[in-house]
Amino acid sequence: MEVVIKGSAEEIGALVADAVEQLLTDRPDAVLGLATGSSPLAVYDELVRRYEAGRVSFARARGFLLDEYVGLPADHPERYRTVIERELVGRVDFAPGAVQAPDGLAADPQAAAVAYDQAIRDAGGVDLQILGIGSNGHIAFNEPGSSLASRTRVVALTRQTREDNARFFGGDVEAVPRLCLSQGLGTIMEARHLVLVALGEAKAAAVQQLVEGPVSASWPATVMQHHPHATVLLDEAAASRLERIDYYREAYAIKPRWQRL
């Protein structure tokens, strides 16, 4: 696992955008795994800038979202399909239908989850997966206690996650859905490159467990320690509890540029 510590979200966004730009240059038809939430916003803003400058095109690429709330109306502003359209897809040149999300309005959500998992496999798998991390260590909506081998499925959200996400629902935790569809940890681990972004002191405890703690279902993100190509990008606040922080800085500083990210 590569740990990269930078001073701002904008610096982190530029580094992740570098990796996406290089991937799409090498493989214009690459499959991207897209996350929602506040952590990847700087990444998406930077990708939009590069698209507008003619540096990168998404015209042949495909995308899969990590998760979706169950039961939010199709026109709800916090439905993740709507969010990713607003933050990235509608601002660049993805082809119509090229970005898919789990169907949170399906009559049979579990069947929809199984079909979504198969759709990712049918697309050849995800080349680069962007991730955030919850304060309780979840990635996607894999809450503490999730099987490290789990597949896309229906998940009940913890009170902590709903409280964390209430800011997107006018501060009303009761407005946050209790169920979601989420890629499983086993599904996520099949992506060829995992890129996790964490910002702010509220993520510091989860980041410490992710990077330095034991692999445990109690902190789902720790499964990333078993991935052969995982990159964790942090601002100073998110990195503040790391015990080996000086080593991570030194290791990144001496790494040849062509090996980074």
Coordinates of C-alpha atoms in Angstrom, one line a residue:
M1 CA 0.0 0.0 0.0
E2 CA 1.3 3.4 -1.0
V3 CA 0.6 6.3 1.4
V4 CA 0.8 9.8 0.0
I5 CA 0.4 12.8 2.2
K6 CA -0.3 16.3 0.7
G7 CA -1.2 19.7 2.0
S8 CA -4.5 20.2 0.2
A9 CA -7.4 18.6 -1.5
E10 CA -6.4 20.3 -4.7
E11 CA -2.9 18.7 -4.7
I12 CA -4.5 15.3 -4.1
G13 CA -7.1 15.9 -6.8
A14 CA -4.3 16.6 -9.3
L15 CA -2.4 13.4 -8.4
V16 CA -5.5 11.2 -8.9
A17 CA -6.3 13.1 -12.1
D18 CA -2.8 12.3 -13.3
A19 CA -3.5 8.6 -12.8
V20 CA -6.9 8.8 -14.5
E21 CA -5.4 10.8 -17.4
Q22 CA -2.6 8.3 -17.9
L23 CA -5.0 5.4 -17.8
L24 CA -7.3 6.9 -20.4
T25 CA -4.3 7.8 -22.6
D26 CA -3.1 4.2 -22.5
R27 CA -6.6 2.7 -22.6
P28 CA -9.3 5.0 -23.9
D29 CA -11.9 2.3 -23.2
A30 CA -10.9 1.8 -19.5
V31 CA -13.5 1.1 -16.8
L32 CA -13.5 3.6 -13.9
G33 CA -15.0 3.0 -10.5
L34 CA -16.6 6.2 -9.3
A35 CA -17.3 7.3 -5.7
T36 CA -19.6 10.0 -4.4
G37 CA -19.3 12.1 -1.3
S38 CA -17.0 15.0 -0.5
S39 CA -13.7 13.3 -0.8
P40 CA -13.5 12.9 -4.6
L41 CA -14.8 16.4 -5.5
A42 CA -11.4 17.9 -6.1
V43 CA -10.6 14.9 -8.3
Y44 CA -13.6 15.4 -10.4
D45 CA -13.1 19.2 -10.7
E46 CA -9.6 18.6 -11.9
L47 CA -10.7 16.0 -14.4
V48 CA -13.3 18.5 -15.8
R49 CA -10.6 21.1 -16.1
R50 CA -8.4 18.7 -18.1
Y51 CA -11.3 17.6 -20.3
E52 CA -12.1 21.3 -21.1
A53 CA -8.4 21.8 -21.9
G54 CA -8.5 18.9 -24.3
R55 CA -6.1 16.7 -22.3
V56 CA -8.5 13.9 -21.5
S57 CA -11.6 12.3 -23.0
F58 CA -14.1 9.9 -21.5
A59 CA -15.9 9.2 -24.8
R60 CA -14.9 5.5 -24.9
A61 CA -14.7 4.9 -21.2
R62 CA -17.2 3.2 -18.9
G63 CA -18.0 3.8 -15.3
F64 CA -19.6 2.0 -12.3
L65 CA -20.8 3.7 -9.1
L66 CA -20.0 2.1 -5.8
D67 CA -23.4 2.3 -4.2
E68 CA -26.9 3.8 -4.2
Y69 CA -29.6 4.5 -1.6
V70 CA -32.6 2.2 -1.7
G71 CA -35.9 4.0 -2.3
L72 CA -34.9 7.6 -3.0
P73 CA -37.1 9.0 -5.8
A74 CA -35.5 9.2 -9.3
D75 CA -35.5 13.0 -9.1
H76 CA -34.0 13.3 -5.5
P77 CA -30.9 15.5 -5.6
E78 CA -29.0 13.1 -3.3
R79 CA -29.7 10.0 -5.3
Y80 CA -26.1 8.9 -6.2
R81 CA -26.9 8.6 -9.9
T82 CA -28.0 12.2 -9.8
V83 CA -25.0 13.3 -7.7
I84 CA -22.4 11.7 -10.1
E85 CA -24.2 13.3 -13.1
R86 CA -23.9 16.7 -11.4
E87 CA -20.3 16.3 -10.2
L88 CA -18.7 14.6 -13.2
V89 CA -20.6 12.7 -15.9
G90 CA -22.7 15.7 -17.1
R91 CA -19.6 17.9 -17.2
V92 CA -17.5 15.7 -19.5
D93 CA -18.0 13.5 -22.6
F94 CA -19.1 10.1 -21.3
A95 CA -21.3 8.4 -23.9
P96 CA -25.0 8.1 -22.9
G97 CA -25.5 5.1 -20.6
A98 CA -21.7 4.6 -20.2
V99 CA -21.9 5.1 -16.4
Q100 CA -24.0 2.7 -14.4
A101 CA -25.3 2.7 -10.9
P102 CA -27.1 0.1 -8.7
D103 CA -30.9 0.3 -9.1
G104 CA -32.1 1.6 -5.8
L105 CA -35.7 1.6 -7.1
A106 CA -35.8 -2.0 -8.2
A107 CA -38.7 -4.1 -7.2
D108 CA -36.2 -6.8 -6.0
P109 CA -33.1 -4.9 -4.7
Q110 CA -31.2 -8.0 -4.0
A111 CA -31.7 -9.3 -7.5
A112 CA -30.6 -5.9 -8.8
A113 CA -27.5 -6.2 -6.7
V114 CA -26.5 -9.6 -8.2
A115 CA -27.1 -8.3 -11.7
Y116 CA -25.0 -5.2 -11.0
D117 CA -22.1 -7.4 -9.7
Q118 CA -22.3 -9.4 -12.9
A119 CA -22.4 -6.3 -15.1
I120 CA -19.1 -5.2 -13.6
R121 CA -17.6 -8.6 -14.5
D122 CA -19.1 -8.5 -17.9
A123 CA -17.4 -5.2 -18.6
G124 CA -14.0 -6.8 -17.8
G125 CA -13.7 -5.4 -14.3
V126 CA -12.8 -2.0 -13.0
D127 CA -9.4 -0.6 -14.0
L128 CA -9.2 2.2 -11.4
Q129 CA -11.5 2.5 -8.4
I130 CA -11.8 5.8 -6.6
L131 CA -12.8 5.4 -2.9
G132 CA -13.5 7.4 0.1
I133 CA -13.7 6.2 3.7
G134 CA -16.2 6.6 6.4
S135 CA -15.4 7.7 10.0
N136 CA -16.2 4.1 11.1
G137 CA -13.9 2.6 8.4
H138 CA -16.5 1.7 5.8
I139 CA -15.7 1.8 2.1
A140 CA -18.6 2.0 -0.3
F141 CA -21.4 1.2 2.2
N142 CA -19.7 -1.9 3.7
E143 CA -20.3 -1.2 7.3
P144 CA -18.3 -2.7 10.2
G145 CA -19.0 -6.4 10.4
S146 CA -19.2 -6.8 6.6
S147 CA -17.6 -9.9 5.2
L148 CA -14.3 -9.3 3.7
A149 CA -15.4 -11.4 0.7
S150 CA -18.8 -9.8 0.3
R151 CA -20.4 -9.1 -3.0
T152 CA -22.8 -6.4 -4.2
R153 CA -25.9 -6.6 -1.9
V154 CA -28.4 -4.8 0.1
V155 CA -26.9 -3.2 3.3
A156 CA -28.5 -1.7 6.3
L157 CA -26.7 1.6 7.2
T158 CA -25.4 2.2 10.7
R159 CA -26.6 5.2 12.8
Q160 CA -23.1 6.6 12.6
T161 CA -23.1 6.6 8.8
R162 CA -26.6 8.1 8.6
E163 CA -25.5 10.9 11.0
D164 CA -22.4 11.5 8.9
N165 CA -24.5 11.8 5.8
A166 CA -27.3 13.9 7.3
R167 CA -25.5 17.0 6.1
F168 CA -26.6 16.1 2.6
F169 CA -30.2 15.9 3.8
G170 CA -30.6 19.2 5.5
G171 CA -29.1 17.9 8.8
D172 CA -32.1 15.5 9.2
V173 CA -30.8 12.0 10.0
E174 CA -34.3 10.6 9.7
A175 CA -34.3 11.7 6.0
V176 CA -31.3 9.5 5.3
P177 CA -32.4 6.1 3.9
R178 CA -31.7 3.1 6.1
L179 CA -30.9 0.7 3.3
C180 CA -28.6 0.9 0.3
L181 CA -27.2 -1.2 -2.5
S182 CA -23.4 -1.4 -2.2
Q183 CA -20.6 -3.1 -4.0
G184 CA -19.1 -5.7 -1.6
L185 CA -15.6 -5.7 -0.3
G186 CA -14.8 -8.7 -2.5
T187 CA -16.2 -6.9 -5.5
I188 CA -14.1 -3.8 -4.8
M189 CA -10.9 -5.8 -4.3
E190 CA -11.2 -7.1 -7.9
A191 CA -10.5 -3.7 -9.3
R192 CA -6.9 -3.5 -10.7
H193 CA -6.0 -0.2 -8.9
L194 CA -7.6 1.1 -5.7
V195 CA -7.2 4.9 -5.0
L196 CA -8.6 6.1 -1.7
V197 CA -8.9 9.7 -0.8
A198 CA -9.4 10.8 2.9
L199 CA -9.6 14.4 4.0
G200 CA -10.0 15.9 7.5
E201 CA -9.4 15.0 11.1
A202 CA -12.7 13.2 11.3
K203 CA -11.2 10.5 9.1
A204 CA -7.9 10.2 11.1
A205 CA -8.9 7.2 13.3
A206 CA -10.2 5.2 10.3
V207 CA -7.1 6.1 8.3
Q208 CA -4.8 4.9 11.1
Q209 CA -6.6 1.5 11.2
L210 CA -6.7 1.3 7.4
V211 CA -2.9 1.8 7.1
E212 CA -1.5 0.5 10.3
G213 CA -4.1 -1.6 12.1
P214 CA -4.9 -5.3 11.7
V215 CA -7.1 -6.5 8.9
S216 CA -10.5 -6.8 10.5
A217 CA -14.2 -6.7 9.5
S218 CA -14.5 -4.2 12.4
W219 CA -12.7 -1.7 10.1
P220 CA -13.8 -2.8 6.6
A221 CA -11.3 -0.6 4.7
T222 CA -8.4 -2.6 6.2
V223 CA -9.1 -5.3 3.5
M224 CA -7.2 -3.0 1.2
Q225 CA -3.9 -4.1 2.9
H226 CA -4.3 -7.3 0.8
H227 CA -4.6 -5.5 -2.5
P228 CA -1.5 -5.6 -4.7
H229 CA -2.0 -2.0 -6.0
A230 CA -3.6 0.3 -3.5
T231 CA -2.9 4.0 -3.0
V232 CA -4.1 6.1 -0.1
L233 CA -4.0 9.8 -0.5
L234 CA -4.3 12.0 2.7
D235 CA -4.2 15.5 3.8
E236 CA -2.3 16.4 6.9
A237 CA -5.4 16.2 9.2
A238 CA -6.4 12.8 7.9
A239 CA -2.8 11.5 8.4
S240 CA -2.4 13.0 11.9
R241 CA -2.7 9.7 13.8
L242 CA -0.3 7.7 11.7
E243 CA 2.6 6.4 13.8
R244 CA 5.0 5.9 10.8
I245 CA 4.1 9.2 9.1
D246 CA 7.8 10.1 8.6
Y247 CA 8.5 6.9 6.8
Y248 CA 5.6 7.4 4.4
R249 CA 6.8 10.8 3.5
E250 CA 10.4 9.6 2.9
A251 CA 9.2 6.6 0.9
Y252 CA 7.1 8.7 -1.4
A253 CA 9.8 11.4 -1.8
I254 CA 12.5 9.0 -3.0
K255 CA 10.2 7.0 -5.3
P256 CA 10.9 7.5 -9.0
R257 CA 8.2 9.7 -10.6
W258 CA 7.2 6.9 -13.0
Q259 CA 6.4 4.6 -10.1
R260 CA 4.1 7.0 -8.3
L261 CA 0.4 6.2 -8.1

